[in-house]
JSON list of C-alpha atoms in Angstrom, two decimals:
[
{"chain": "A", "resi": 1, "resn": "ASP", "atom": "CA", "xyz": [128.18, 165.67, 57.33]},
{"chain": "A", "resi": 2, "resn": "ALA", "atom": "CA", "xyz": [127.22, 165.40, 61.10]},
{"chain": "A", "resi": 3, "resn": "LYS", "atom": "CA", "xyz": [127.40, 161.91, 62.43]},
{"chain": "A", "resi": 4, "resn": "THR", "atom": "CA", "xyz": [125.28, 159.99, 64.46]},
{"chain": "A", "resi": 5, "resn": "THR", "atom": "CA", "xyz": [125.97, 157.08, 66.72]},
{"chain": "A", "resi": 6, "resn": "GLN", "atom": "CA", "xyz": [123.57, 154.19, 67.59]},
{"chain": "A", "resi": 7, "resn": "PRO", "atom": "CA", "xyz": [123.89, 150.79, 69.25]},
{"chain": "A", "resi": 8, "resn": "ASN", "atom": "CA", "xyz": [124.61, 148.11, 66.98]},
{"chain": "A", "resi": 9, "resn": "SER", "atom": "CA", "xyz": [121.72, 146.20, 68.10]},
{"chain": "A", "resi": 10, "resn": "MET", "atom": "CA", "xyz": [118.79, 145.77, 70.77]},
{"chain": "A", "resi": 11, "resn": "GLU", "atom": "CA", "xyz": [116.36, 143.37, 71.98]},
{"chain": "A", "resi": 12, "resn": "SER", "atom": "CA", "xyz": [112.58, 143.79, 73.13]},
{"chain": "A", "resi": 13, "resn": "ASN", "atom": "CA", "xyz": [109.97, 141.96, 74.06]},
{"chain": "A", "resi": 14, "resn": "GLU", "atom": "CA", "xyz": [106.37, 141.90, 72.17]},
{"chain": "A", "resi": 15, "resn": "GLU", "atom": "CA", "xyz": [104.02, 144.52, 73.30]},
{"chain": "A", "resi": 16, "resn": "GLU", "atom": "CA", "xyz": [106.90, 146.29, 75.53]},
{"chain": "A", "resi": 17, "resn": "PRO", "atom": "CA", "xyz": [107.85, 149.70, 74.67]},
{"chain": "A", "resi": 18, "resn": "VAL", "atom": "CA", "xyz": [111.25, 150.08, 73.09]},
{"chain": "A", "resi": 19, "resn": "HIS", "atom": "CA", "xyz": [113.57, 153.07, 73.25]},
{"chain": "A", "resi": 20, "resn": "LEU", "atom": "CA", "xyz": [116.13, 153.32, 70.50]},
{"chain": "A", "resi": 21, "resn": "PRO", "atom": "CA", "xyz": [118.88, 156.08, 71.31]},
{"chain": "A", "resi": 22, "resn": "CYS", "atom": "CA", "xyz": [120.91, 158.36, 69.08]},
{"chain": "A", "resi": 23, "resn": "ASN", "atom": "CA", "xyz": [123.80, 160.61, 69.64]},
{"chain": "A", "resi": 24, "resn": "HIS", "atom": "CA", "xyz": [124.67, 163.22, 67.35]},
{"chain": "A", "resi": 25, "resn": "SER", "atom": "CA", "xyz": [126.77, 165.75, 69.40]},
{"chain": "A", "resi": 26, "resn": "THR", "atom": "CA", "xyz": [127.91, 167.55, 66.24]},
{"chain": "A", "resi": 27, "resn": "ILE", "atom": "CA", "xyz": [124.27, 168.52, 65.24]},
{"chain": "A", "resi": 28, "resn": "SER", "atom": "CA", "xyz": [124.14, 171.91, 63.59]},
{"chain": "A", "resi": 29, "resn": "GLY", "atom": "CA", "xyz": [121.41, 174.56, 64.22]},
{"chain": "A", "resi": 30, "resn": "THR", "atom": "CA", "xyz": [119.60, 173.50, 60.87]},
{"chain": "A", "resi": 31, "resn": "ASP", "atom": "CA", "xyz": [119.79, 169.89, 61.00]},
{"chain": "A", "resi": 32, "resn": "TYR", "atom": "CA", "xyz": [116.48, 167.83, 61.44]},
{"chain": "A", "resi": 33, "resn": "ILE", "atom": "CA", "xyz": [116.81, 164.52, 63.10]},
{"chain": "A", "resi": 34, "resn": "HIS", "atom": "CA", "xyz": [115.26, 161.70, 60.77]},
{"chain": "A", "resi": 35, "resn": "TRP", "atom": "CA", "xyz": [114.46, 158.15, 61.55]},
{"chain": "A", "resi": 36, "resn": "TYR", "atom": "CA", "xyz": [114.06, 155.52, 59.06]},
{"chain": "A", "resi": 37, "resn": "ARG", "atom": "CA", "xyz": [113.57, 151.82, 59.38]},
{"chain": "A", "resi": 38, "resn": "GLN", "atom": "CA", "xyz": [114.37, 148.77, 56.94]},
{"chain": "A", "resi": 39, "resn": "LEU", "atom": "CA", "xyz": [112.52, 145.68, 57.38]},
{"chain": "A", "resi": 40, "resn": "PRO", "atom": "CA", "xyz": [114.18, 142.44, 56.13]},
{"chain": "A", "resi": 41, "resn": "SER", "atom": "CA", "xyz": [114.28, 142.37, 52.26]},
{"chain": "A", "resi": 42, "resn": "GLN", "atom": "CA", "xyz": [112.81, 145.75, 51.90]},
{"chain": "A", "resi": 43, "resn": "GLY", "atom": "CA", "xyz": [113.71, 149.26, 50.98]},
{"chain": "A", "resi": 44, "resn": "PRO", "atom": "CA", "xyz": [113.85, 151.86, 54.00]},
{"chain": "A", "resi": 45, "resn": "GLU", "atom": "CA", "xyz": [110.66, 153.40, 55.35]},
{"chain": "A", "resi": 46, "resn": "TYR", "atom": "CA", "xyz": [110.54, 156.87, 56.89]},
{"chain": "A", "resi": 47, "resn": "VAL", "atom": "CA", "xyz": [109.49, 156.79, 60.45]},
{"chain": "A", "resi": 48, "resn": "ILE", "atom": "CA", "xyz": [109.49, 160.21, 61.85]},
{"chain": "A", "resi": 49, "resn": "HIS", "atom": "CA", "xyz": [111.56, 163.31, 62.08]},
{"chain": "A", "resi": 50, "resn": "GLY", "atom": "CA", "xyz": [111.92, 166.41, 64.37]},
{"chain": "A", "resi": 51, "resn": "LEU", "atom": "CA", "xyz": [113.95, 169.82, 64.84]},
{"chain": "A", "resi": 52, "resn": "THR", "atom": "CA", "xyz": [113.41, 170.74, 68.75]},
{"chain": "A", "resi": 53, "resn": "SER", "atom": "CA", "xyz": [110.33, 169.75, 69.87]},
{"chain": "A", "resi": 54, "resn": "ASN", "atom": "CA", "xyz": [109.04, 166.02, 70.80]},
{"chain": "A", "resi": 55, "resn": "VAL", "atom": "CA", "xyz": [106.96, 164.56, 67.87]},
{"chain": "A", "resi": 56, "resn": "ASN", "atom": "CA", "xyz": [104.32, 161.87, 67.65]},
{"chain": "A", "resi": 57, "resn": "ASN", "atom": "CA", "xyz": [102.86, 160.12, 64.93]},
{"chain": "A", "resi": 58, "resn": "ARG", "atom": "CA", "xyz": [101.15, 156.74, 64.24]},
{"chain": "A", "resi": 59, "resn": "MET", "atom": "CA", "xyz": [104.34, 154.78, 64.00]},
{"chain": "A", "resi": 60, "resn": "ALA", "atom": "CA", "xyz": [106.43, 156.29, 66.84]},
{"chain": "A", "resi": 61, "resn": "SER", "atom": "CA", "xyz": [107.33, 158.99, 69.24]},
{"chain": "A", "resi": 62, "resn": "LEU", "atom": "CA", "xyz": [110.63, 161.09, 68.84]},
{"chain": "A", "resi": 63, "resn": "ALA", "atom": "CA", "xyz": [111.98, 162.48, 72.03]},
{"chain": "A", "resi": 64, "resn": "ILE", "atom": "CA", "xyz": [114.70, 165.28, 71.62]},
{"chain": "A", "resi": 65, "resn": "ALA", "atom": "CA", "xyz": [117.38, 166.36, 74.36]},
{"chain": "A", "resi": 66, "resn": "GLU", "atom": "CA", "xyz": [116.95, 169.79, 75.07]},
{"chain": "A", "resi": 67, "resn": "ASP", "atom": "CA", "xyz": [120.70, 170.50, 73.75]},
{"chain": "A", "resi": 68, "resn": "ARG", "atom": "CA", "xyz": [119.84, 168.49, 70.59]},
{"chain": "A", "resi": 69, "resn": "LYS", "atom": "CA", "xyz": [122.90, 166.21, 70.91]},
{"chain": "A", "resi": 70, "resn": "SER", "atom": "CA", "xyz": [120.76, 163.18, 71.28]},
{"chain": "A", "resi": 71, "resn": "SER", "atom": "CA", "xyz": [117.44, 161.73, 70.91]},
{"chain": "A", "resi": 72, "resn": "THR", "atom": "CA", "xyz": [115.23, 158.62, 71.31]},
{"chain": "A", "resi": 73, "resn": "LEU", "atom": "CA", "xyz": [112.75, 156.93, 69.09]},
{"chain": "A", "resi": 74, "resn": "ILE", "atom": "CA", "xyz": [110.24, 155.41, 71.17]},
{"chain": "A", "resi": 75, "resn": "LEU", "atom": "CA", "xyz": [107.88, 152.44, 69.89]},
{"chain": "A", "resi": 76, "resn": "HIS", "atom": "CA", "xyz": [105.18, 152.22, 72.38]},
{"chain": "A", "resi": 77, "resn": "ARG", "atom": "CA", "xyz": [104.34, 148.45, 71.91]},
{"chain": "A", "resi": 78, "resn": "ALA", "atom": "CA", "xyz": [106.86, 146.62, 69.89]},
{"chain": "A", "resi": 79, "resn": "THR", "atom": "CA", "xyz": [105.33, 143.96, 67.64]},
{"chain": "A", "resi": 80, "resn": "LEU", "atom": "CA", "xyz": [107.25, 141.12, 65.74]},
{"chain": "A", "resi": 81, "resn": "ARG", "atom": "CA", "xyz": [106.60, 143.40, 62.55]},
{"chain": "A", "resi": 82, "resn": "ASP", "atom": "CA", "xyz": [108.72, 146.22, 64.00]},
{"chain": "A", "resi": 83, "resn": "ALA", "atom": "CA", "xyz": [111.74, 143.76, 64.01]},
{"chain": "A", "resi": 84, "resn": "ALA", "atom": "CA", "xyz": [114.28, 145.98, 61.48]},
{"chain": "A", "resi": 85, "resn": "VAL", "atom": "CA", "xyz": [117.26, 148.11, 61.46]},
{"chain": "A", "resi": 86, "resn": "TYR", "atom": "CA", "xyz": [116.39, 151.43, 62.69]},
{"chain": "A", "resi": 87, "resn": "TYR", "atom": "CA", "xyz": [118.62, 154.32, 61.24]},
{"chain": "A", "resi": 88, "resn": "CYS", "atom": "CA", "xyz": [118.96, 157.86, 62.88]},
{"chain": "A", "resi": 89, "resn": "ILE", "atom": "CA", "xyz": [120.13, 160.33, 60.14]},
{"chain": "A", "resi": 90, "resn": "LEU", "atom": "CA", "xyz": [120.75, 164.05, 60.33]},
{"chain": "A", "resi": 91, "resn": "GLY", "atom": "CA", "xyz": [119.80, 166.24, 57.58]},
{"chain": "A", "resi": 92, "resn": "SER", "atom": "CA", "xyz": [118.94, 169.43, 56.32]},
{"chain": "A", "resi": 93, "resn": "TRP", "atom": "CA", "xyz": [115.51, 170.13, 54.64]},
{"chain": "A", "resi": 94, "resn": "ASN", "atom": "CA", "xyz": [116.54, 172.98, 52.62]},
{"chain": "A", "resi": 95, "resn": "ALA", "atom": "CA", "xyz": [119.81, 171.06, 51.10]},
{"chain": "A", "resi": 96, "resn": "GLY", "atom": "CA", "xyz": [118.08, 168.76, 49.15]},
{"chain": "A", "resi": 97, "resn": "ASN", "atom": "CA", "xyz": [117.36, 166.41, 52.14]},
{"chain": "A", "resi": 98, "resn": "MET", "atom": "CA", "xyz": [120.06, 164.14, 51.49]},
{"chain": "A", "resi": 99, "resn": "LEU", "atom": "CA", "xyz": [120.39, 160.96, 53.71]},
{"chain": "A", "resi": 100, "resn": "THR", "atom": "CA", "xyz": [123.53, 159.81, 54.93]},
{"chain": "A", "resi": 101, "resn": "PHE", "atom": "CA", "xyz": [122.91, 156.62, 56.49]},
{"chain": "A", "resi": 102, "resn": "GLY", "atom": "CA", "xyz": [124.88, 155.28, 59.39]},
{"chain": "A", "resi": 103, "resn": "GLY", "atom": "CA", "xyz": [125.16, 151.82, 60.84]},
{"chain": "A", "resi": 104, "resn": "GLY", "atom": "CA", "xyz": [121.87, 151.87, 62.37]},
{"chain": "A", "resi": 105, "resn": "THR", "atom": "CA", "xyz": [120.59, 149.70, 65.29]},
{"chain": "A", "resi": 106, "resn": "ARG", "atom": "CA", "xyz": [119.20, 146.06, 64.61]},
{"chain": "A", "resi": 107, "resn": "LEU", "atom": "CA", "xyz": [116.11, 145.71, 66.58]},
{"chain": "A", "resi": 108, "resn": "MET", "atom": "CA", "xyz": [115.01, 141.83, 67.45]},
{"chain": "A", "resi": 109, "resn": "VAL", "atom": "CA", "xyz": [111.74, 141.57, 69.10]},
{"chain": "A", "resi": 110, "resn": "LYS", "atom": "CA", "xyz": [111.09, 138.20, 71.18]},
{"chain": "A", "resi": 111, "resn": "PRO", "atom": "CA", "xyz": [107.68, 136.90, 71.13]},
{"chain": "B", "resi": 1, "resn": "ASP", "atom": "CA", "xyz": [98.94, 150.67, 45.71]},
{"chain": "B", "resi": 2, "resn": "ALA", "atom": "CA", "xyz": [102.67, 150.31, 44.68]},
{"chain": "B", "resi": 3, "resn": "MET", "atom": "CA", "xyz": [104.04, 154.05, 44.67]},
{"chain": "B", "resi": 4, "resn": "VAL", "atom": "CA", "xyz": [107.99, 153.25, 43.77]},
{"chain": "B", "resi": 5, "resn": "ILE", "atom": "CA", "xyz": [108.51, 150.35, 41.73]},
{"chain": "B", "resi": 6, "resn": "GLN", "atom": "CA", "xyz": [111.54, 148.75, 40.72]},
{"chain": "B", "resi": 7, "resn": "ASN", "atom": "CA", "xyz": [112.10, 146.22, 38.06]},
{"chain": "B", "resi": 8, "resn": "PRO", "atom": "CA", "xyz": [113.60, 143.45, 38.08]},
{"chain": "B", "resi": 9, "resn": "ARG", "atom": "CA", "xyz": [113.61, 142.52, 41.63]},
{"chain": "B", "resi": 10, "resn": "TYR", "atom": "CA", "xyz": [116.49, 140.30, 41.15]},
{"chain": "B", "resi": 11, "resn": "GLN", "atom": "CA", "xyz": [119.15, 140.67, 38.26]},
{"chain": "B", "resi": 12, "resn": "VAL", "atom": "CA", "xyz": [122.07, 138.72, 37.06]},
{"chain": "B", "resi": 13, "resn": "THR", "atom": "CA", "xyz": [124.68, 140.15, 34.84]},
{"chain": "B", "resi": 14, "resn": "GLN", "atom": "CA", "xyz": [128.05, 139.02, 33.62]},
{"chain": "B", "resi": 15, "resn": "PHE", "atom": "CA", "xyz": [131.36, 141.00, 34.54]},
{"chain": "B", "resi": 16, "resn": "GLY", "atom": "CA", "xyz": [131.75, 143.54, 32.34]},
{"chain": "B", "resi": 17, "resn": "LYS", "atom": "CA", "xyz": [128.43, 143.24, 30.72]},
{"chain": "B", "resi": 18, "resn": "PRO", "atom": "CA", "xyz": [126.34, 146.47, 30.79]},
{"chain": "B", "resi": 19, "resn": "VAL", "atom": "CA", "xyz": [123.09, 146.43, 32.74]},
{"chain": "B", "resi": 20, "resn": "THR", "atom": "CA", "xyz": [120.06, 148.64, 33.38]},
{"chain": "B", "resi": 21, "resn": "LEU", "atom": "CA", "xyz": [118.12, 148.93, 36.37]},
{"chain": "B", "resi": 22, "resn": "SER", "atom": "CA", "xyz": [114.73, 150.80, 36.15]},
{"chain": "B", "resi": 23, "resn": "CYS", "atom": "CA", "xyz": [112.65, 152.66, 38.72]},
{"chain": "B", "resi": 24, "resn": "SER", "atom": "CA", "xyz": [109.11, 153.99, 38.25]},
{"chain": "B", "resi": 25, "resn": "GLN", "atom": "CA", "xyz": [107.03, 156.21, 40.49]},
{"chain": "B", "resi": 26, "resn": "THR", "atom": "CA", "xyz": [103.39, 157.01, 40.69]},
{"chain": "B", "resi": 27, "resn": "LEU", "atom": "CA", "xyz": [103.67, 159.85, 43.25]},
{"chain": "B", "resi": 28, "resn": "ASN", "atom": "CA", "xyz": [104.47, 162.57, 40.98]},
{"chain": "B", "resi": 29, "resn": "HIS", "atom": "CA", "xyz": [107.59, 163.41, 43.03]},
{"chain": "B", "resi": 30, "resn": "ASN", "atom": "CA", "xyz": [110.11, 165.81, 41.48]},
{"chain": "B", "resi": 31, "resn": "VAL", "atom": "CA", "xyz": [113.30, 164.03, 42.99]},
{"chain": "B", "resi": 32, "resn": "MET", "atom": "CA", "xyz": [114.45, 160.62, 42.39]},
{"chain": "B", "resi": 33, "resn": "TYR", "atom": "CA", "xyz": [117.49, 158.99, 44.05]},
{"chain": "B", "resi": 34, "resn": "TRP", "atom": "CA", "xyz": [119.56, 155.90, 43.67]},
{"chain": "B", "resi": 35, "resn": "TYR", "atom": "CA", "xyz": [121.18, 154.31, 46.47]},
{"chain": "B", "resi": 36, "resn": "GLN", "atom": "CA", "xyz": [123.56, 151.34, 46.76]},
{"chain": "B", "resi": 37, "resn": "GLN", "atom": "CA", "xyz": [123.53, 148.84, 49.69]},
{"chain": "B", "resi": 38, "resn": "LYS", "atom": "CA", "xyz": [126.12, 146.12, 49.85]},
{"chain": "B", "resi": 39, "resn": "SER", "atom": "CA", "xyz": [125.56, 143.02, 52.10]},
{"chain": "B", "resi": 40, "resn": "SER", "atom": "CA", "xyz": [125.16, 144.08, 55.71]},
{"chain": "B", "resi": 41, "resn": "GLN", "atom": "CA", "xyz": [125.88, 147.79, 55.26]},
{"chain": "B", "resi": 42, "resn": "ALA", "atom": "CA", "xyz": [123.73, 151.00, 55.08]},
{"chain": "B", "resi": 43, "resn": "PRO", "atom": "CA", "xyz": [122.46, 152.58, 51.95]},
{"chain": "B", "resi": 44, "resn": "LYS", "atom": "CA", "xyz": [124.84, 154.81, 50.13]},
{"chain": "B", "resi": 45, "resn": "LEU", "atom": "CA", "xyz": [123.59, 157.71, 48.02]},
{"chain": "B", "resi": 46, "resn": "LEU", "atom": "CA", "xyz": [125.04, 157.26, 44.51]},
{"chain": "B", "resi": 47, "resn": "PHE", "atom": "CA", "xyz": [123.22, 160.41, 42.73]},
{"chain": "B", "resi": 48, "resn": "HIS", "atom": "CA", "xyz": [119.81, 161.98, 42.48]},
{"chain": "B", "resi": 49, "resn": "TYR", "atom": "CA", "xyz": [117.64, 163.85, 40.08]},
{"chain": "B", "resi": 50, "resn": "TYR", "atom": "CA", "xyz": [115.87, 166.87, 41.03]},
{"chain": "B", "resi": 51, "resn": "ASP", "atom": "CA", "xyz": [113.50, 167.24, 37.91]},
{"chain": "B", "resi": 52, "resn": "LYS", "atom": "CA", "xyz": [115.90, 167.00, 35.23]},
{"chain": "B", "resi": 53, "resn": "ASP", "atom": "CA", "xyz": [118.98, 168.37, 37.13]},
{"chain": "B", "resi": 54, "resn": "PHE", "atom": "CA", "xyz": [121.44, 165.50, 37.74]},
{"chain": "B", "resi": 55, "resn": "ASN", "atom": "CA", "xyz": [123.40, 165.53, 40.97]},
{"chain": "B", "resi": 56, "resn": "ASN", "atom": "CA", "xyz": [126.25, 163.00, 41.21]},
{"chain": "B", "resi": 57, "resn": "GLU", "atom": "CA", "xyz": [127.81, 162.13, 44.83]},
{"chain": "B", "resi": 58, "resn": "ALA", "atom": "CA", "xyz": [131.48, 163.00, 44.65]},
{"chain": "B", "resi": 59, "resn": "ASP", "atom": "CA", "xyz": [132.72, 159.43, 45.43]},
{"chain": "B", "resi": 60, "resn": "THR", "atom": "CA", "xyz": [130.19, 157.81, 42.73]},
{"chain": "B", "resi": 61, "resn": "PRO", "atom": "CA", "xyz": [132.26, 155.86, 40.30]},
{"chain": "B", "resi": 62, "resn": "ASP", "atom": "CA", "xyz": [132.06, 156.81, 36.58]},
{"chain": "B", "resi": 63, "resn": "ASN", "atom": "CA", "xyz": [130.95, 153.31, 35.88]},
{"chain": "B", "resi": 64, "resn": "PHE", "atom": "CA", "xyz": [127.35, 154.27, 37.01]},
{"chain": "B", "resi": 65, "resn": "GLN", "atom": "CA", "xyz": [125.36, 156.64, 35.03]},
{"chain": "B", "resi": 66, "resn": "SER", "atom": "CA", "xyz": [121.71, 157.55, 35.20]},
{"chain": "B", "resi": 67, "resn": "ARG", "atom": "CA", "xyz": [118.84, 158.74, 33.04]},
{"chain": "B", "resi": 68, "resn": "ARG", "atom": "CA", "xyz": [115.51, 160.28, 33.73]},
{"chain": "B", "resi": 69, "resn": "PRO", "atom": "CA", "xyz": [113.73, 160.48, 30.58]},
{"chain": "B", "resi": 70, "resn": "ASN", "atom": "CA", "xyz": [110.38, 161.83, 32.39]},
{"chain": "B", "resi": 71, "resn": "THR", "atom": "CA", "xyz": [109.14, 162.50, 35.92]},
{"chain": "B", "resi": 72, "resn": "SER", "atom": "CA", "xyz": [108.04, 158.96, 36.35]},
{"chain": "B", "resi": 73, "resn": "PHE", "atom": "CA", "xyz": [111.06, 157.11, 35.32]},
{"chain": "B", "resi": 74, "resn": "CYS", "atom": "CA", "xyz": [114.62, 156.88, 36.08]},
{"chain": "B", "resi": 75, "resn": "PHE", "atom": "CA", "xyz": [117.11, 154.36, 35.06]},
{"chain": "B", "resi": 76, "resn": "LEU", "atom": "CA", "xyz": [120.57, 153.32, 36.75]},
{"chain": "B", "resi": 77, "resn": "ASP", "atom": "CA", "xyz": [123.16, 152.07, 34.05]},
{"chain": "B", "resi": 78, "resn": "ILE", "atom": "CA", "xyz": [126.17, 150.13, 35.24]},
{"chain": "B", "resi": 79, "resn": "ARG", "atom": "CA", "xyz": [128.49, 150.10, 32.11]},
{"chain": "B", "resi": 80, "resn": "SER", "atom": "CA", "xyz": [130.99, 147.64, 33.22]},
{"chain": "B", "resi": 81, "resn": "PRO", "atom": "CA", "xyz": [129.94, 145.57, 36.01]},
{"chain": "B", "resi": 82, "resn": "GLY", "atom": "CA", "xyz": [132.44, 144.25, 38.35]},
{"chain": "B", "resi": 83, "resn": "LEU", "atom": "CA", "xyz": [132.30, 141.89, 41.21]},
{"chain": "B", "resi": 84, "resn": "GLY", "atom": "CA", "xyz": [132.23, 144.78, 43.66]},
{"chain": "B", "resi": 85, "resn": "ASP", "atom": "CA", "xyz": [129.05, 146.24, 42.47]},
{"chain": "B", "resi": 86, "resn": "ALA", "atom": "CA", "xyz": [126.95, 143.23, 43.48]},
{"chain": "B", "resi": 87, "resn": "ALA", "atom": "CA", "xyz": [124.63, 144.83, 46.04]},
{"chain": "B", "resi": 88, "resn": "MET", "atom": "CA", "xyz": [121.14, 145.97, 46.52]},
{"chain": "B", "resi": 89, "resn": "TYR", "atom": "CA", "xyz": [120.12, 149.12, 44.50]},
{"chain": "B", "resi": 90, "resn": "LEU", "atom": "CA", "xyz": [117.55, 151.07, 46.00]},
{"chain": "B", "resi": 91, "resn": "CYS", "atom": "CA", "xyz": [115.45, 153.91, 44.25]},
{"chain": "B", "resi": 92, "resn": "ALA", "atom": "CA", "xyz": [113.81, 156.54, 46.20]},
{"chain": "B", "resi": 93, "resn": "THR", "atom": "CA", "xyz": [111.54, 159.71, 45.67]},
{"chain": "B", "resi": 94, "resn": "SER", "atom": "CA", "xyz": [110.67, 162.96, 47.56]},
{"chain": "B", "resi": 95, "resn": "ILE", "atom": "CA", "xyz": [108.85, 166.00, 46.89]},
{"chain": "B", "resi": 96, "resn": "ARG", "atom": "CA", "xyz": [110.68, 169.28, 46.88]},
{"chain": "B", "resi": 97, "resn": "ILE", "atom": "CA", "xyz": [109.11, 172.62, 47.06]},
{"chain": "B", "resi": 98, "resn": "GLY", "atom": "CA", "xyz": [111.10, 175.60, 46.99]},
{"chain": "B", "resi": 99, "resn": "GLY", "atom": "CA", "xyz": [114.28, 174.91, 48.88]},
{"chain": "B", "resi": 100, "resn": "THR", "atom": "CA", "xyz": [112.43, 172.43, 51.11]},
{"chain": "B", "resi": 101, "resn": "SER", "atom": "CA", "xyz": [112.49, 168.48, 50.57]},
{"chain": "B", "resi": 102, "resn": "TYR", "atom": "CA", "xyz": [110.33, 166.20, 52.34]},
{"chain": "B", "resi": 103, "resn": "GLU", "atom": "CA", "xyz": [110.55, 162.40, 53.39]},
{"chain": "B", "resi": 104, "resn": "GLN", "atom": "CA", "xyz": [111.77, 159.88, 50.98]},
{"chain": "B", "resi": 105, "resn": "TYR", "atom": "CA", "xyz": [109.88, 156.71, 49.52]},
{"chain": "B", "resi": 106, "resn": "PHE", "atom": "CA", "xyz": [111.70, 153.98, 48.81]},
{"chain": "B", "resi": 107, "resn": "GLY", "atom": "CA", "xyz": [111.21, 151.02, 46.24]},
{"chain": "B", "resi": 108, "resn": "PRO", "atom": "CA", "xyz": [111.89, 147.43, 47.32]},
{"chain": "B", "resi": 109, "resn": "GLY", "atom": "CA", "xyz": [115.35, 147.49, 45.60]},
{"chain": "B", "resi": 110, "resn": "THR", "atom": "CA", "xyz": [116.93, 145.58, 42.86]},
{"chain": "B", "resi": 111, "resn": "ARG", "atom": "CA", "xyz": [119.39, 142.72, 44.03]},
{"chain": "B", "resi": 112, "resn": "LEU", "atom": "CA", "xyz": [122.19, 142.79, 41.56]},
{"chain": "B", "resi": 113, "resn": "THR", "atom": "CA", "xyz": [124.45, 139.60, 41.30]},
{"chain": "B", "resi": 114, "resn": "VAL", "atom": "CA", "xyz": [127.72, 139.74, 39.01]},
{"chain": "B", "resi": 115, "resn": "THR", "atom": "CA", "xyz": [128.82, 136.39, 37.85]}
]
C-alpha cells in the first residue's frame, strides 16, 4: 500500500483557517486521496476525497499538488468541534475502497 | 437518524470466553467492514463483506470470525479473547456499484474489555 506521512499534531485558534498537510510521494496513478477524521470517542467520519483537482465541500477543501505527491486539507474556520484526529489515506475506488489508516494528525483547537 | 448502529457500546468479557459484537445498518449498503482500533492507534481493517462474499485481511488472527446473515446485520465473533484483543471495534459500511466503492460510514464502535 502506498504510504502517507502526516505531522503527529497541530494546534489552531478557533475561527482561524487550518491547513493540514499530507505527503504521499509513492502515490500511484489510480490512487485517490481520502481524508477522514475521528472525533473523541467516535468512529471515523468521511471528510473529503480527490484525485487530481482541488475539491470543496461543506466540511473542507482539499488542495492537491500538481505532481500529486502531497495534499493539504483546509478547514476554513476551525471550531472547537473540529478537534479530532485527521487521517489522510490513499486508496483506489475500484479496489474495494480499502482504507489503510496511518498515524493521522491530532488537531487541537484553542478558544 | 442512526445509520450504523453498534451494540453494545461497551462489552466486558473474560479471558477465553467467546464474545459476539453486533452491527446493523439502515443505509442498505452492500459492503460492511470490521476494524480493530487499539488505544492510541489508528483503526486496522480485519475483514469485510461485499454482499455475501467474505474477505479476510491476511494478518487477521484466526480467533476472529464474522457472519453476515443479511444485508442489514454483521457480527464479529471472537472465539477465545485474549488480553491483547481489548480494543475498540468499529463497524463501517459503504456502497459498491460495479467496481467502484464509495465513502465509508462508521458506527460509534464497541469498546471491548477483557478481564
